[in-house]
Amino acid sequence: MDFFNDYRKLYLTSLGLFVLLTILVAIMPAISNQNNNSPLPTEEALSAAALEGKALYVANGCVACHTQQVRNLDMDKVWGKRPSIAADYADEQRTDLWRNTATLMGTERTGPDLADVGNRQPSAEWNLLHLYQPRAVVAESIMPAYPWLFEEKAELEEGDVEVPVPDAFRKGVKGKIVATKDALNLVAYLQSLKQAELPGSMAAPEFLYKREEKAKADASGGEDLGLDGAALYAANCQSCHQASGEGLKGAFPPLKGSQIVLDDNPEVLIDVVMNGYDARPEFASMPAIGTNMKLSAAEVAAIINHERTSWGNSARKVPVEEVQKIMDMLGQTAKK
Amino acid sequence: MTKQKSDNTIPQNRSKLFYVILLTTSSLLPTATFAQSGSTADSGLFSLPGILITITLLIVPVVAAIFLLVVKANALFKNIQNRKDSEEATRFATYLKTLNVEQLEALQNDRHHQDYHLNNQELSGPFSPEDSKGLLSSINERANIRFIEAKRKAIVRPGIDPALARLILWFLGTATFWLVFGTSVGEYVGIKFVTPDVDQVSWLSFGRLRPVHTNAVFWGWSSLAMLGLGYYVVPRVSNIQIHSLKSGWWSLILINASVVLGTIALMAGINNGGGEYREYIWPIQLLFGIGLVITLVNYLRTVARRKTTEIYVSNWYIVAAVMFAIVISIVAYVPNFQNGLGETIIQGYYMHQGVGMWFMLFTLGLVYYYLPQQLNKPIYSYSLGILAFWSQIFFYTLIGTHHFVFSAIPWSLQTVAIVGSAGMVIPVVSGTTNFIMTFRGAWHKVAGSYTLPFFIVGIIFYFTGSLQGTAEAFRSTNLMWHFTDFTVAHSHLTMYGIIAFFLWGGIYAIVPRLTRQEPPQITVGIHFWMAFIGMMFYTIPLMWGGTMRGLMWMEGLPFIESVTMMAPYWLWRAIGGSLMWVSHLVFAYNMYRMINPRKTVNINDEAIKKLHANDYELVDILDK
């Protein structure tokens, strides 16, 4: 028992074991991952504004609720088109002398994952309104509001971005609500969060633990392949156009009773879904959500059929084949 | 012959059974632990080993609480039974009044015969006993009914340097402040889940306050309380004075300064990079680190000059924990390997070693001292202590990256972490066995002690909380629980159920010895039960809701539905959190009662003092 009675031997041995294991499981893997990964050639570097926005993201502890990682799990498919890989994080560097690297992968998903939010929700108008008061766009949201990123002005000045806050959320603010530089930077950062395309030679890792396809069971059941139009609408459209289909006055147009939605010829509707829309100055511009999210013809059909038959709308259901044809046509005109 | 045969078959059967168990468990484990793909949709939740383990672990504290309730109820029933018996006696007495003279005489005779006993004074005669050397003390002659057993008072021990006592009390006092502060912030943050618009001030926004809460209870409450209790244990088991009191004070000041500055910085939006528990920027965390280095030197010098041959197990754990914490902090803050995924790998290592190698290791060291002390018997097994110590170092160091299962971190590293998590069964089971066996033959002391219930809860959650961590690390369960509030529940079961309860046990064990003032028994009871019940209300809804949420995600339901689904569970969490928070206020009051000198008039002492008072005062009185 001499060993246990000699404090030098005892403590040095335990310290040695701990340090050895630390080197093996932490320091060496960290060094090898740091040195042997480089960012994808397709990835864009953060703009100056986005970098400022990232600093705000860190300062306000957004990582407490938002992850930035698409796991290689089937359930994470909703957050990005492919699982995140080491290269996605390879260009994360030390922030400055005082602050460490912010990889911001996160460990809690109280709110949605943001790894690909720049594709999923690129609308600056939506993001600004959502930051000012999340519940103005998503009634059930529990995200904190960030009114201190905005200021109140009597008159708009050159270059000011006004946020169309609905009256119910103005809380005594009489003037115009204008985004500060900070708010714009934070939105620039959110818009920059996009999963880069993999180079052609590289295969994306597989999504594991696949859910048994509901579609297979329902294949005979109908033309919509068992896709849930309401769920797809909730995931892709609802944050702007709302569950009621009524949109938000002054920000997002209603789909209820909309001429475009109800038109017997769905061409314009599918064009808007796929390529976005900015024809009406009284509303925010709509991003090319269908193209960004790579929606399939079946998914687009499920979404527009949900829109055409809900909230009192009653237009005919569009079969998948017809949607496919229109999408092919749109694709060709886009190429020209 | 036949007897011999049957004797032989028994061990054979046993070993067969053993192999069957071994086979089934080993065939179960690899598929569950290392399955890389496959469907879990239809196999049913209750066939997942992680789920089964968790349910079993959940049952343990509930059963313990029920057991305690049954014991209490049993006592109550006995009371009621006695009351019934005395009513029966009244009826019997009225019957006796109806008897005639002969019957009564016969009965009297009977009674006389039955009642005849030796009076024990046949030899000594009528002299009353005398305790001329004063060997007997605290003879209780009261005969009234006692509803609650009075807890034993702490025994005043000689030889505690008042200067050291002052240092320890300052450590524990500031720790108490950070507990109340940190959990007030935590309570407020929990309320924000229910009413997100309760305020819209930048310094009080959720994302800034959350790390304020976690860091305050980590570095403020738990660390200071541990170090304070350590300053008592390290010199005591070395049988020597602490090496330097002065450096102890420096350590106290630096760590407190670190938490004060860190709290302000985080609220102002100065954050190191968002990695959990290393949100303090390096100049602030450096103060904490220097405080640790000073303490390490102090502890080491004390152990080096010890007057015992052996180094008691407590000092293995405590000194090792301080050494490891310094290593962990260095690894976490040195920038050379923190770019890209390097940061994430270090983050996984750091956040888990911080918990396991700093808080857990140090606290176990404290338990190895305070538990045997409170039971007044030696720890059950030295060997189990050795096994637990080395296996903890070996397995715990590996498990950091299990916070990033299924992420972009190399698959092999994730697997190492999962294997390490499974290996944690060894130190946890050996440690728990050691503590429980130390209780053997001394369970009766629990009823008469207000510290032991804290230790029992700590031991229960050491077992269940730690093994729950193992269950969560499996890939099959990670699928469902990762990113949900289940993790929040787990960290509270461990940092609160284990660490905080052990620390309270230790604090109630020594502070009365240092100050010679007991806390009121009733408020200690309130503290204990509110903290315990509050924690159950906090964790069980979060575990249930977290599981539901994970399942909704797996089904591919819209995310916002999983938010609205959680609302009632978050409300329950706020309710449980409130109970915990109130219990901390009660604890702070108990600390005040133990530390603040109370002037009480002792009639005897006062009378003696009056006798020795200056004579002219007496003359004055006599004159009148």
PDB file of C-alpha atoms in Angstrom, chain A residues 99-290:
ATOM      1  CA  ARG A  99     -13.823  35.558 -27.251  1.00  0.00           C
ATOM      2  CA  ASN A 100     -13.561  31.959 -28.372  1.00  0.00           C
ATOM      3  CA  THR A 101     -14.695  30.359 -31.620  1.00  0.00           C
ATOM      4  CA  ALA A 102     -18.469  30.190 -31.848  1.00  0.00           C
ATOM      5  CA  THR A 103     -19.416  26.994 -33.655  1.00  0.00           C
ATOM      6  CA  LEU A 104     -22.936  27.360 -32.273  1.00  0.00           C
ATOM      7  CA  MET A 105     -23.988  23.750 -32.831  1.00  0.00           C
ATOM      8  CA  GLY A 106     -26.096  23.920 -29.690  1.00  0.00           C
ATOM      9  CA  THR A 107     -27.516  21.209 -27.442  1.00  0.00           C
ATOM     10  CA  GLU A 108     -31.134  22.325 -27.050  1.00  0.00           C
ATOM     11  CA  ARG A 109     -33.841  22.667 -29.663  1.00  0.00           C
ATOM     12  CA  THR A 110     -36.471  24.652 -27.784  1.00  0.00           C
ATOM     13  CA  GLY A 111     -36.842  26.591 -31.045  1.00  0.00           C
ATOM     14  CA  PRO A 112     -36.228  25.420 -34.614  1.00  0.00           C
ATOM     15  CA  ASP A 113     -32.812  24.486 -35.980  1.00  0.00           C
ATOM     16  CA  LEU A 114     -31.228  27.324 -37.945  1.00  0.00           C
ATOM     17  CA  ALA A 115     -28.551  25.517 -39.993  1.00  0.00           C
ATOM     18  CA  ASP A 116     -30.474  26.187 -43.212  1.00  0.00           C
ATOM     19  CA  VAL A 117     -32.848  28.955 -42.162  1.00  0.00           C
ATOM     20  CA  GLY A 118     -31.445  31.234 -44.873  1.00  0.00           C
ATOM     21  CA  ASN A 119     -33.091  28.964 -47.427  1.00  0.00           C
ATOM     22  CA  ARG A 120     -36.175  28.143 -45.411  1.00  0.00           C
ATOM     23  CA  GLN A 121     -37.117  31.668 -44.355  1.00  0.00           C
ATOM     24  CA  PRO A 122     -35.089  34.264 -46.266  1.00  0.00           C
ATOM     25  CA  SER A 123     -37.669  37.071 -46.084  1.00  0.00           C
ATOM     26  CA  ALA A 124     -36.091  40.088 -44.360  1.00  0.00           C
ATOM     27  CA  GLU A 125     -39.525  41.600 -43.662  1.00  0.00           C
ATOM     28  CA  TRP A 126     -40.657  38.440 -41.898  1.00  0.00           C
ATOM     29  CA  ASN A 127     -37.457  38.132 -39.877  1.00  0.00           C
ATOM     30  CA  LEU A 128     -37.586  41.763 -38.717  1.00  0.00           C
ATOM     31  CA  LEU A 129     -41.202  41.523 -37.645  1.00  0.00           C
ATOM     32  CA  HIS A 130     -40.453  38.192 -35.962  1.00  0.00           C
ATOM     33  CA  LEU A 131     -37.552  39.701 -34.025  1.00  0.00           C
ATOM     34  CA  TYR A 132     -39.624  42.691 -32.955  1.00  0.00           C
ATOM     35  CA  GLN A 133     -42.425  40.465 -31.692  1.00  0.00           C
ATOM     36  CA  PRO A 134     -42.393  36.730 -32.518  1.00  0.00           C
ATOM     37  CA  ARG A 135     -46.028  36.339 -31.553  1.00  0.00           C
ATOM     38  CA  ALA A 136     -47.058  38.786 -34.264  1.00  0.00           C
ATOM     39  CA  VAL A 137     -46.235  36.150 -36.871  1.00  0.00           C
ATOM     40  CA  VAL A 138     -46.334  32.883 -34.911  1.00  0.00           C
ATOM     41  CA  ALA A 139     -49.055  33.137 -32.291  1.00  0.00           C
ATOM     42  CA  GLU A 140     -47.862  30.091 -30.303  1.00  0.00           C
ATOM     43  CA  SER A 141     -44.195  31.110 -30.250  1.00  0.00           C
ATOM     44  CA  ILE A 142     -42.429  31.463 -26.878  1.00  0.00           C
ATOM     45  CA  MET A 143     -39.342  33.175 -28.277  1.00  0.00           C
ATOM     46  CA  PRO A 144     -38.282  36.372 -26.487  1.00  0.00           C
ATOM     47  CA  ALA A 145     -39.085  39.640 -28.269  1.00  0.00           C
ATOM     48  CA  TYR A 146     -36.180  41.928 -29.115  1.00  0.00           C
ATOM     49  CA  PRO A 147     -37.722  45.408 -29.252  1.00  0.00           C
ATOM     50  CA  TRP A 148     -34.411  46.985 -28.226  1.00  0.00           C
ATOM     51  CA  LEU A 149     -33.100  46.197 -31.699  1.00  0.00           C
ATOM     52  CA  PHE A 150     -35.634  48.677 -33.102  1.00  0.00           C
ATOM     53  CA  GLU A 151     -36.302  52.368 -32.650  1.00  0.00           C
ATOM     54  CA  GLU A 152     -39.329  54.592 -32.859  1.00  0.00           C
ATOM     55  CA  LYS A 153     -39.309  57.442 -35.342  1.00  0.00           C
ATOM     56  CA  ALA A 154     -41.890  60.061 -36.242  1.00  0.00           C
ATOM     57  CA  GLU A 155     -40.720  60.332 -39.836  1.00  0.00           C
ATOM     58  CA  LEU A 156     -38.803  57.875 -41.983  1.00  0.00           C
ATOM     59  CA  GLU A 157     -35.398  58.972 -43.162  1.00  0.00           C
ATOM     60  CA  GLU A 158     -33.466  57.912 -46.192  1.00  0.00           C
ATOM     61  CA  GLY A 159     -32.542  54.224 -45.997  1.00  0.00           C
ATOM     62  CA  ASP A 160     -34.758  53.455 -42.993  1.00  0.00           C
ATOM     63  CA  VAL A 161     -36.426  50.043 -42.946  1.00  0.00           C
ATOM     64  CA  GLU A 162     -39.849  50.246 -41.387  1.00  0.00           C
ATOM     65  CA  VAL A 163     -41.346  47.201 -39.760  1.00  0.00           C
ATOM     66  CA  PRO A 164     -45.092  46.766 -40.349  1.00  0.00           C
ATOM     67  CA  VAL A 165     -46.072  45.751 -36.813  1.00  0.00           C
ATOM     68  CA  PRO A 166     -49.794  44.898 -36.458  1.00  0.00           C
ATOM     69  CA  ASP A 167     -51.667  47.295 -34.135  1.00  0.00           C
ATOM     70  CA  ALA A 168     -52.228  44.627 -31.491  1.00  0.00           C
ATOM     71  CA  PHE A 169     -48.471  44.425 -30.887  1.00  0.00           C
ATOM     72  CA  ARG A 170     -47.528  48.099 -31.039  1.00  0.00           C
ATOM     73  CA  LYS A 171     -48.065  48.591 -27.301  1.00  0.00           C
ATOM     74  CA  GLY A 172     -48.482  52.339 -27.321  1.00  0.00           C
ATOM     75  CA  VAL A 173     -45.866  53.028 -29.967  1.00  0.00           C
ATOM     76  CA  LYS A 174     -47.293  55.925 -31.980  1.00  0.00           C
ATOM     77  CA  GLY A 175     -44.563  56.546 -34.531  1.00  0.00           C
ATOM     78  CA  LYS A 176     -42.958  54.306 -37.103  1.00  0.00           C
ATOM     79  CA  ILE A 177     -41.012  51.264 -35.904  1.00  0.00           C
ATOM     80  CA  VAL A 178     -37.644  51.235 -37.648  1.00  0.00           C
ATOM     81  CA  ALA A 179     -35.011  48.507 -37.606  1.00  0.00           C
ATOM     82  CA  THR A 180     -31.634  49.530 -36.170  1.00  0.00           C
ATOM     83  CA  LYS A 181     -28.348  48.545 -37.756  1.00  0.00           C
ATOM     84  CA  ASP A 182     -28.141  45.697 -35.211  1.00  0.00           C
ATOM     85  CA  ALA A 183     -31.473  44.240 -36.279  1.00  0.00           C
ATOM     86  CA  LEU A 184     -30.476  44.404 -39.940  1.00  0.00           C
ATOM     87  CA  ASN A 185     -27.128  42.767 -39.178  1.00  0.00           C
ATOM     88  CA  LEU A 186     -28.780  39.972 -37.215  1.00  0.00           C
ATOM     89  CA  VAL A 187     -31.173  39.334 -40.101  1.00  0.00           C
ATOM     90  CA  ALA A 188     -28.223  39.379 -42.523  1.00  0.00           C
ATOM     91  CA  TYR A 189     -26.632  36.650 -40.394  1.00  0.00           C
ATOM     92  CA  LEU A 190     -29.810  34.564 -40.364  1.00  0.00           C
ATOM     93  CA  GLN A 191     -30.134  34.955 -44.118  1.00  0.00           C
ATOM     94  CA  SER A 192     -26.541  33.772 -44.543  1.00  0.00           C
ATOM     95  CA  LEU A 193     -27.234  30.485 -42.745  1.00  0.00           C
ATOM     96  CA  LYS A 194     -27.520  28.198 -45.742  1.00  0.00           C
ATOM     97  CA  GLN A 195     -26.270  24.692 -46.278  1.00  0.00           C
ATOM     98  CA  ALA A 196     -23.741  24.899 -49.094  1.00  0.00           C
ATOM     99  CA  GLU A 197     -24.205  22.652 -52.124  1.00  0.00           C
ATOM    100  CA  LEU A 198     -21.912  19.640 -52.081  1.00  0.00           C
ATOM    101  CA  PRO A 199     -19.516  19.474 -55.034  1.00  0.00           C
ATOM    102  CA  GLY A 200     -20.679  16.933 -57.611  1.00  0.00           C
ATOM    103  CA  SER A 201     -18.055  14.360 -56.658  1.00  0.00           C
ATOM    104  CA  MET A 202     -19.118  14.294 -53.023  1.00  0.00           C
ATOM    105  CA  ALA A 203     -21.994  12.180 -51.757  1.00  0.00           C
ATOM    106  CA  ALA A 204     -24.003  13.495 -48.810  1.00  0.00           C
ATOM    107  CA  PRO A 205     -24.102  11.226 -45.766  1.00  0.00           C
ATOM    108  CA  GLU A 206     -27.274   9.217 -45.460  1.00  0.00           C
ATOM    109  CA  PHE A 207     -30.154  10.073 -43.150  1.00  0.00           C
ATOM    110  CA  LEU A 208     -30.420   7.162 -40.708  1.00  0.00           C
ATOM    111  CA  TYR A 209     -33.345   5.670 -38.806  1.00  0.00           C
ATOM    112  CA  LYS A 210     -35.757   6.123 -41.699  1.00  0.00           C
ATOM    113  CA  ARG A 211     -39.396   6.449 -40.920  1.00  0.00           C
ATOM    114  CA  GLU A 212     -41.425   3.820 -42.701  1.00  0.00           C
ATOM    115  CA  GLU A 213     -42.851   5.678 -45.641  1.00  0.00           C
ATOM    116  CA  LYS A 214     -46.479   6.410 -45.075  1.00  0.00           C
ATOM    117  CA  ALA A 215     -46.717   6.934 -48.808  1.00  0.00           C
ATOM    118  CA  LYS A 216     -46.108   3.273 -49.530  1.00  0.00           C
ATOM    119  CA  ALA A 217     -49.037   2.218 -47.435  1.00  0.00           C
ATOM    120  CA  ASP A 218     -51.303   4.864 -48.912  1.00  0.00           C
ATOM    121  CA  ALA A 219     -49.993   4.636 -52.472  1.00  0.00           C
ATOM    122  CA  SER A 220     -53.205   3.171 -53.767  1.00  0.00           C
ATOM    123  CA  GLY A 221     -55.254   5.631 -51.744  1.00  0.00           C
ATOM    124  CA  GLY A 222     -54.899   8.755 -53.829  1.00  0.00           C
ATOM    125  CA  GLU A 223     -53.002  10.970 -56.168  1.00  0.00           C
ATOM    126  CA  ASP A 224     -51.418  12.980 -53.333  1.00  0.00           C
ATOM    127  CA  LEU A 225     -49.179  10.028 -52.311  1.00  0.00           C
ATOM    128  CA  GLY A 226     -50.317  10.392 -48.724  1.00  0.00           C
ATOM    129  CA  LEU A 227     -48.519  13.701 -48.298  1.00  0.00           C
ATOM    130  CA  ASP A 228     -50.109  15.875 -45.636  1.00  0.00           C
ATOM    131  CA  GLY A 229     -50.841  19.208 -47.306  1.00  0.00           C
ATOM    132  CA  ALA A 230     -51.711  20.880 -44.001  1.00  0.00           C
ATOM    133  CA  ALA A 231     -48.383  19.846 -42.435  1.00  0.00           C
ATOM    134  CA  LEU A 232     -46.403  20.960 -45.488  1.00  0.00           C
ATOM    135  CA  TYR A 233     -48.278  24.266 -45.454  1.00  0.00           C
ATOM    136  CA  ALA A 234     -47.481  24.654 -41.732  1.00  0.00           C
ATOM    137  CA  ALA A 235     -43.802  23.960 -42.341  1.00  0.00           C
ATOM    138  CA  ASN A 236     -43.320  26.144 -45.435  1.00  0.00           C
ATOM    139  CA  CYS A 237     -46.024  28.816 -45.678  1.00  0.00           C
ATOM    140  CA  GLN A 238     -47.799  29.291 -42.377  1.00  0.00           C
ATOM    141  CA  SER A 239     -45.304  31.577 -40.635  1.00  0.00           C
ATOM    142  CA  CYS A 240     -46.227  34.340 -43.121  1.00  0.00           C
ATOM    143  CA  HIS A 241     -49.665  33.489 -44.447  1.00  0.00           C
ATOM    144  CA  GLN A 242     -50.837  32.245 -41.023  1.00  0.00           C
ATOM    145  CA  ALA A 243     -52.864  29.164 -40.093  1.00  0.00           C
ATOM    146  CA  SER A 244     -56.056  31.085 -40.894  1.00  0.00           C
ATOM    147  CA  GLY A 245     -54.853  31.802 -44.432  1.00  0.00           C
ATOM    148  CA  GLU A 246     -55.570  35.459 -43.782  1.00  0.00           C
ATOM    149  CA  GLY A 247     -51.952  36.675 -43.809  1.00  0.00           C
ATOM    150  CA  LEU A 248     -50.981  39.806 -41.887  1.00  0.00           C
ATOM    151  CA  LYS A 249     -52.270  43.198 -42.898  1.00  0.00           C
ATOM    152  CA  GLY A 250     -49.562  45.296 -44.468  1.00  0.00           C
ATOM    153  CA  ALA A 251     -47.024  42.458 -44.466  1.00  0.00           C
ATOM    154  CA  PHE A 252     -48.224  39.187 -45.938  1.00  0.00           C
ATOM    155  CA  PRO A 253     -51.219  38.870 -48.283  1.00  0.00           C
ATOM    156  CA  PRO A 254     -54.200  36.599 -47.502  1.00  0.00           C
ATOM    157  CA  LEU A 255     -54.633  33.345 -49.405  1.00  0.00           C
ATOM    158  CA  LYS A 256     -58.256  33.111 -48.337  1.00  0.00           C
ATOM    159  CA  GLY A 257     -60.278  34.282 -51.287  1.00  0.00           C
ATOM    160  CA  SER A 258     -57.144  35.145 -53.270  1.00  0.00           C
ATOM    161  CA  GLN A 259     -57.636  35.292 -57.035  1.00  0.00           C
ATOM    162  CA  ILE A 260     -54.279  33.651 -57.703  1.00  0.00           C
ATOM    163  CA  VAL A 261     -54.989  30.752 -55.349  1.00  0.00           C
ATOM    164  CA  LEU A 262     -58.505  30.170 -56.658  1.00  0.00           C
ATOM    165  CA  ASP A 263     -57.705  30.504 -60.369  1.00  0.00           C
ATOM    166  CA  ASP A 264     -58.769  27.408 -62.275  1.00  0.00           C
ATOM    167  CA  ASN A 265     -55.432  27.508 -64.083  1.00  0.00           C
ATOM    168  CA  PRO A 266     -52.814  26.942 -61.316  1.00  0.00           C
ATOM    169  CA  GLU A 267     -49.888  28.184 -63.412  1.00  0.00           C
ATOM    170  CA  VAL A 268     -49.387  31.544 -61.657  1.00  0.00           C
ATOM    171  CA  LEU A 269     -49.888  29.984 -58.238  1.00  0.00           C
ATOM    172  CA  ILE A 270     -47.231  27.343 -58.878  1.00  0.00           C
ATOM    173  CA  ASP A 271     -44.921  30.008 -60.318  1.00  0.00           C
ATOM    174  CA  VAL A 272     -45.301  32.066 -57.106  1.00  0.00           C
ATOM    175  CA  VAL A 273     -44.699  29.067 -54.884  1.00  0.00           C
ATOM    176  CA  MET A 274     -41.603  28.021 -56.828  1.00  0.00           C
ATOM    177  CA  ASN A 275     -40.042  31.357 -57.776  1.00  0.00           C
ATOM    178  CA  GLY A 276     -41.420  33.945 -55.382  1.00  0.00           C
ATOM    179  CA  TYR A 277     -43.386  37.109 -56.041  1.00  0.00           C
ATOM    180  CA  ASP A 278     -42.862  40.832 -55.624  1.00  0.00           C
ATOM    181  CA  ALA A 279     -45.560  42.493 -57.681  1.00  0.00           C
ATOM    182  CA  ARG A 280     -47.520  44.226 -54.927  1.00  0.00           C
ATOM    183  CA  PRO A 281     -45.716  47.092 -53.139  1.00  0.00           C
ATOM    184  CA  GLU A 282     -48.093  47.054 -50.140  1.00  0.00           C
ATOM    185  CA  PHE A 283     -46.824  43.602 -49.147  1.00  0.00           C
ATOM    186  CA  ALA A 284     -43.395  42.128 -48.446  1.00  0.00           C
ATOM    187  CA  SER A 285     -41.728  40.287 -51.286  1.00  0.00           C
ATOM    188  CA  MET A 286     -42.120  36.524 -51.273  1.00  0.00           C
ATOM    189  CA  PRO A 287     -38.987  34.366 -51.501  1.00  0.00           C
ATOM    190  CA  ALA A 288     -38.650  31.509 -53.990  1.00  0.00           C
ATOM    191  CA  ILE A 289     -39.630  29.051 -51.311  1.00  0.00           C
ATOM    192  CA  GLY A 290     -40.296  26.096 -53.600  1.00  0.00           C
TER     193      GLY A 290
END
